Coordinates of C-alpha atoms and ligand atoms in Angstrom, one line a residue:
M1 CA 60.1 -94.8 61.4
N2 CA 64.0 -95.3 62.1
T3 CA 64.5 -99.1 61.8
E4 CA 67.8 -99.1 63.8
S5 CA 66.7 -98.4 67.2
I6 CA 63.9 -100.4 67.5
G7 CA 64.1 -103.3 69.7
F8 CA 67.2 -104.0 72.0
E9 CA 68.0 -107.3 70.8
R10 CA 69.0 -105.4 67.7
S11 CA 72.1 -103.6 68.9
H12 CA 75.4 -105.2 69.7
S13 CA 77.8 -103.2 71.6
D14 CA 79.3 -105.1 75.0
A15 CA 77.1 -102.8 76.7
N16 CA 73.9 -103.9 75.4
V17 CA 74.9 -107.7 75.6
S18 CA 74.8 -107.0 79.8
V19 CA 71.9 -105.5 79.8
Q20 CA 70.2 -108.0 77.6
R21 CA 71.2 -110.7 79.9
I22 CA 69.6 -108.5 83.1
L23 CA 67.0 -108.1 80.9
L24 CA 66.6 -111.2 79.9
S25 CA 66.6 -112.9 83.6
S26 CA 63.8 -110.4 84.4
L27 CA 61.6 -111.7 81.8
K28 CA 62.1 -115.0 82.8
S29 CA 61.2 -114.6 86.8
N30 CA 58.5 -112.6 85.2
L31 CA 56.9 -115.2 82.6
R32 CA 58.4 -117.9 84.4
M33 CA 59.0 -119.4 80.9
L34 CA 60.0 -118.1 77.6
P35 CA 60.6 -121.0 74.9
N36 CA 62.6 -120.0 72.0
I37 CA 60.7 -120.6 68.9
D38 CA 61.5 -120.3 65.1
A39 CA 59.5 -118.6 63.6
S40 CA 61.6 -117.8 60.3
D41 CA 59.0 -120.1 58.1
C42 CA 56.4 -120.0 60.0
F43 CA 52.7 -119.7 58.8
F44 CA 50.5 -117.9 62.0
W45 CA 48.0 -117.3 59.7
D46 CA 46.8 -119.0 56.5
A47 CA 45.0 -117.3 53.0
G48 CA 41.5 -117.7 54.5
F49 CA 42.2 -115.7 57.2
F50 CA 43.0 -112.8 55.1
G51 CA 40.4 -113.8 52.6
L52 CA 43.5 -114.0 50.4
N53 CA 41.7 -117.2 49.0
Q54 CA 38.9 -115.4 47.3
V55 CA 41.5 -113.4 45.1
Q56 CA 42.2 -114.6 41.2
H57 CA 45.5 -113.4 41.4
F58 CA 46.3 -115.6 44.3
Q59 CA 44.2 -118.7 43.5
E60 CA 46.3 -118.3 39.6
A61 CA 50.0 -118.5 41.7
T62 CA 51.9 -121.0 42.2
P63 CA 52.3 -123.0 45.2
E64 CA 55.7 -120.7 45.9
E65 CA 53.9 -117.5 45.5
Q66 CA 51.2 -117.8 47.4
R67 CA 54.1 -118.8 50.2
Q68 CA 55.6 -115.9 49.7
I69 CA 52.4 -113.5 49.7
L70 CA 51.5 -115.5 52.8
Q71 CA 54.7 -115.2 54.0
I72 CA 55.1 -111.4 53.9
A73 CA 51.2 -110.7 54.7
N74 CA 52.5 -113.1 58.1
R75 CA 55.3 -110.8 58.5
Y76 CA 53.4 -107.9 58.4
L77 CA 51.1 -108.5 61.1
L78 CA 54.1 -109.7 63.5
E79 CA 55.5 -106.7 62.9
E80 CA 52.5 -104.3 63.3
M81 CA 52.0 -106.1 66.8
Y82 CA 56.6 -105.2 67.5
C83 CA 55.0 -101.5 66.5
V84 CA 51.8 -101.5 68.5
E85 CA 53.8 -102.7 71.9
Q86 CA 56.7 -100.9 71.4
A87 CA 54.6 -97.7 71.1
G88 CA 52.4 -98.8 73.7
M89 CA 55.4 -99.1 76.0
D90 CA 56.7 -95.5 75.0
Y91 CA 52.6 -94.5 75.9
M92 CA 53.1 -95.6 78.8
N93 CA 56.2 -94.1 79.9
K94 CA 55.2 -90.9 78.9
M95 CA 52.0 -90.9 81.0
F96 CA 54.4 -92.1 83.9
L97 CA 56.0 -88.6 83.7
L98 CA 53.0 -86.5 83.2
A99 CA 51.1 -88.7 85.9
E100 CA 50.2 -85.8 89.3
T101 CA 49.9 -88.6 91.3
C102 CA 51.9 -91.2 92.8
E103 CA 49.2 -93.4 92.6
E104 CA 49.0 -92.7 88.9
R105 CA 53.1 -93.2 88.6
M106 CA 52.7 -96.4 89.9
L107 CA 49.4 -97.2 87.9
Y108 CA 51.8 -96.5 84.9
S109 CA 54.4 -98.3 85.8
L110 CA 52.5 -101.7 85.7
F111 CA 51.0 -100.9 82.9
A112 CA 54.8 -100.3 80.8
A113 CA 56.0 -103.4 82.3
D114 CA 52.7 -105.0 80.6
E115 CA 53.6 -103.8 78.2
A116 CA 57.8 -104.1 78.0
T117 CA 56.5 -108.1 78.7
H118 CA 53.9 -108.1 75.7
L119 CA 56.6 -106.6 73.6
A120 CA 59.8 -109.7 74.7
Q121 CA 57.1 -112.2 74.0
V122 CA 56.4 -111.0 70.5
L123 CA 60.1 -110.9 69.7
L124 CA 60.0 -114.3 70.1
F125 CA 58.1 -114.3 67.2
V126 CA 59.4 -112.0 65.0
G127 CA 62.6 -113.6 65.4
T128 CA 65.8 -111.7 64.2
E129 CA 65.0 -110.6 60.6
P130 CA 64.9 -107.1 60.7
I131 CA 61.8 -104.9 61.4
L132 CA 60.9 -103.3 57.5
S133 CA 57.7 -102.4 58.0
G134 CA 57.2 -98.8 58.0
G135 CA 54.3 -99.4 57.6
I136 CA 52.0 -96.5 57.3
F137 CA 50.3 -97.3 60.7
S138 CA 53.7 -97.7 62.2
R139 CA 54.4 -94.4 61.4
F140 CA 51.6 -93.1 62.3
L141 CA 51.8 -94.4 65.9
S142 CA 55.6 -93.2 66.3
E143 CA 53.8 -89.5 65.3
V144 CA 50.9 -90.2 67.7
I145 CA 53.5 -90.8 71.0
E146 CA 54.8 -87.4 70.3
I147 CA 51.7 -85.7 70.9
S148 CA 51.9 -83.8 74.4
D149 CA 48.1 -82.6 75.3
K150 CA 47.6 -85.6 78.0
A151 CA 43.8 -85.5 77.2
A152 CA 44.2 -86.2 73.4
L153 CA 47.2 -88.6 73.9
M154 CA 44.8 -90.5 76.5
A155 CA 41.8 -90.3 74.3
V156 CA 43.4 -91.8 71.4
V157 CA 45.6 -94.0 72.6
Q158 CA 44.5 -95.4 75.8
V159 CA 40.6 -95.3 75.1
V160 CA 40.4 -96.4 70.9
L161 CA 43.5 -97.8 70.2
E162 CA 43.9 -100.2 73.1
G163 CA 40.1 -100.8 72.6
W164 CA 40.7 -101.6 69.4
G165 CA 44.0 -103.6 69.8
L166 CA 41.9 -105.8 72.2
S167 CA 39.8 -106.8 69.3
H168 CA 42.3 -107.0 66.8
Y169 CA 44.6 -109.2 69.5
R170 CA 41.3 -111.2 70.0
S171 CA 40.7 -112.2 66.4
L172 CA 44.4 -112.7 65.9
A173 CA 44.5 -115.5 68.1
K174 CA 41.3 -117.0 67.5
A175 CA 42.4 -117.5 63.9
C176 CA 46.0 -118.5 64.8
L177 CA 47.3 -121.6 63.8
N178 CA 50.6 -122.0 66.2
P179 CA 49.8 -123.2 69.9
S180 CA 52.8 -120.7 71.3
L181 CA 51.6 -117.3 69.4
R182 CA 47.7 -118.0 70.7
Q183 CA 48.6 -118.6 74.2
V184 CA 50.7 -115.1 73.7
L185 CA 48.0 -113.6 72.3
Q186 CA 45.0 -115.0 74.9
G187 CA 47.5 -113.9 77.2
F188 CA 47.6 -109.7 76.6
L189 CA 43.7 -109.6 76.2
Q190 CA 43.1 -109.7 80.1
A191 CA 46.0 -106.7 80.4
E192 CA 45.1 -104.7 76.8
S193 CA 41.4 -104.6 78.5
R194 CA 42.7 -103.4 81.9
H195 CA 45.0 -100.6 79.9
H196 CA 41.3 -99.8 77.9
A197 CA 39.5 -99.5 80.7
A198 CA 41.6 -96.9 82.9
G199 CA 42.1 -94.7 80.5
V200 CA 37.8 -94.3 79.7
I201 CA 37.8 -93.9 83.4
Q202 CA 40.6 -91.6 83.7
L203 CA 39.4 -89.5 80.7
R204 CA 35.5 -88.5 82.2
Q205 CA 38.1 -86.7 84.7
F206 CA 39.1 -84.2 82.1
E207 CA 37.7 -81.5 80.4
P208 CA 39.5 -81.5 77.4
S209 CA 40.6 -77.9 76.0
P210 CA 39.2 -76.8 72.5
K211 CA 42.7 -77.4 71.5
S212 CA 42.6 -80.8 73.1
L213 CA 39.6 -81.6 71.2
Q214 CA 41.0 -80.3 68.0
V215 CA 43.9 -82.2 68.5
I216 CA 41.7 -85.6 69.5
H217 CA 39.7 -84.6 66.3
G218 CA 42.9 -84.2 63.6
V219 CA 44.6 -87.6 64.9
L220 CA 41.1 -89.9 64.7
T221 CA 40.4 -89.0 61.3
Q222 CA 43.5 -90.2 60.4
F223 CA 43.5 -93.5 62.1
L224 CA 39.9 -93.7 60.5
Q225 CA 41.4 -93.1 57.6
M226 CA 43.7 -95.9 57.6
V227 CA 40.9 -98.2 57.9
Q228 CA 38.8 -97.0 55.5
I229 CA 41.2 -97.8 53.0
G230 CA 41.1 -101.0 53.6
P231 CA 43.8 -103.7 53.2
Q232 CA 46.0 -102.1 51.4
Y233 CA 49.3 -104.3 52.4
L234 CA 47.2 -107.0 51.2
V235 CA 47.7 -105.5 47.8
S236 CA 51.3 -104.4 48.2
A237 CA 51.7 -108.3 49.2
I238 CA 50.7 -109.7 45.7
D239 CA 52.4 -106.8 44.4
R240 CA 55.8 -108.0 45.8
V241 CA 55.6 -111.4 44.7
K242 CA 53.7 -111.2 41.5
G243 CA 55.5 -108.3 39.7
I244 CA 54.3 -104.3 39.5
L245 CA 50.2 -104.7 39.2
S246 CA 48.3 -102.3 37.3
Q247 CA 45.3 -100.2 38.9
A248 CA 43.0 -102.2 37.4
D249 CA 44.4 -105.3 39.1
R250 CA 44.2 -103.9 42.5
I251 CA 40.3 -102.5 42.4
Q252 CA 39.9 -106.1 41.1
I253 CA 41.8 -107.6 44.9
L254 CA 40.6 -104.9 46.8
Q255 CA 37.4 -106.0 45.3
E256 CA 37.8 -110.1 46.1
L257 CA 39.5 -108.8 49.5
Q258 CA 35.8 -106.8 50.0
T259 CA 37.3 -104.2 51.2
E260 CA 34.0 -102.1 51.5
I261 CA 32.2 -105.2 53.6
Y262 CA 36.1 -105.4 55.8
S263 CA 36.0 -102.1 56.4
S264 CA 32.6 -101.1 57.3
T265 CA 32.9 -103.6 60.1
R266 CA 36.1 -102.8 61.6
L267 CA 34.6 -98.7 61.1
Q268 CA 31.6 -99.5 63.4
L269 CA 33.6 -101.1 65.8
L270 CA 35.5 -98.4 66.3
R271 CA 32.6 -96.2 66.5
S272 CA 31.0 -98.3 69.4
L273 CA 33.9 -98.1 71.3
M274 CA 34.1 -94.2 70.3
N275 CA 30.4 -93.4 71.2
G276 CA 30.4 -92.4 75.0
N277 CA 33.9 -93.1 75.7
I278 CA 35.4 -89.9 73.5
P279 CA 33.5 -86.3 73.5
N280 CA 30.7 -86.2 72.0
S281 CA 31.2 -83.0 70.2
V282 CA 34.3 -84.8 68.4
L283 CA 32.1 -88.1 67.6
D284 CA 29.5 -86.0 65.8
K285 CA 32.5 -84.0 63.4
L286 CA 34.1 -87.7 62.6
E287 CA 30.7 -88.8 61.7
E288 CA 29.6 -85.7 59.7
Q289 CA 32.5 -85.8 57.3
G290 CA 32.3 -89.5 56.4
S291 CA 34.9 -90.5 58.4
F292 CA 33.0 -94.3 59.7
Q293 CA 32.2 -95.0 56.3
P294 CA 34.5 -97.4 54.0
Y295 CA 35.8 -96.2 51.0
P296 CA 35.5 -98.5 47.8
A297 CA 38.2 -100.1 46.2
C298 CA 37.9 -98.0 43.1
M299 CA 39.0 -95.1 45.1
T300 CA 41.5 -96.6 47.1
Q301 CA 44.3 -97.9 44.5
D302 CA 46.2 -95.3 44.7
S303 CA 47.2 -95.4 48.8
Ligands
FE2_1 FE1 49.8 -104.8 75.1
FE2_2 FE1 48.2 -102.0 76.1

C-alpha cells in the first residue's frame, strides 16, 4: 500500500490546511466532542490480550524489550483499524457511485459518513506517526476495493468483512485498557452492524453471475488464508525486538500462542457468518478445499 497517500493529515500543503480546518469543525459538530489524545506511549491492550504472556521469548525478554514488543503489537492493531476504516469509507463511496436508485445513494452517503467519522476517531489514537503497516491484510483490503463486480464487492466487503469487523471491534473494545478508545470502539458497533445487515439484505436481491461467484470464491479464499496462518504479526514483533528468529523459534512462538486454537475459533466464526449469507456453492467450495482449517504452526513459519 502506498503510505504516502494515507490520511488527510499527512499532507501539509496550504490548500490542505484549510480543508482540514473545515473537516475538523464538521467532525466536531457531528461528534460533539473530539478529545485530544497523546497515544504515542500508550498501551491499549496488554500482553494477556495478545497471548504474549505464554511465549517464552517474551517472558525471558527484559522489561524494555517487553515494552517494545507490546508497543509494536499495539501499533499494528491501531494501524489495521485505520486501514479498515479507510477501506470502509472508500467502499461506501464506490457503492454510492454504483447505486441504481436515489434511496441506495442516500444509504451509501450515510454509511460513508459513518466510516469517515470512524476514520477520524481512529486517527486520534494513531497520532501523527507515519502509517508503516504494509501488513498483508491492509494490502488485501486495498486490492479488494478495486473489484468492479457489485455483487462480489457487496458479498466480500459488506457481508463478510463488515460482519467480521463487528466481532473484531467487540473483542478489541472489551479488552481495551484505555477508556477513551474503549468508548470509541463501542460506539462503532451499532454502525458496523447496520452496514453488515444492509449488505446481507441487499445481496439477497442479487442472483450472482458465474463470474461473480468466481470472484467471491477467489477473494474469500485469500482472506481465509490470512486467518489460517495465525497471528504472524506477533512473531514479527518479537523478531524486530529480539533479533532475527530461527525457523524453530518461530514455530515455537506460534505453538505457544496456540495458533491452531486461535485461528480455528476465528475460522468457525467466519463460517457461521458466511452460512446463509453468501451463495451456498461458494461456501461448499471453501469447505471442500479446507479453507476453514487452521494451518499448524510448522506450516506457517515462512509466511
Ligand atoms: Fe467503520
Ligand atoms: Fe462499516
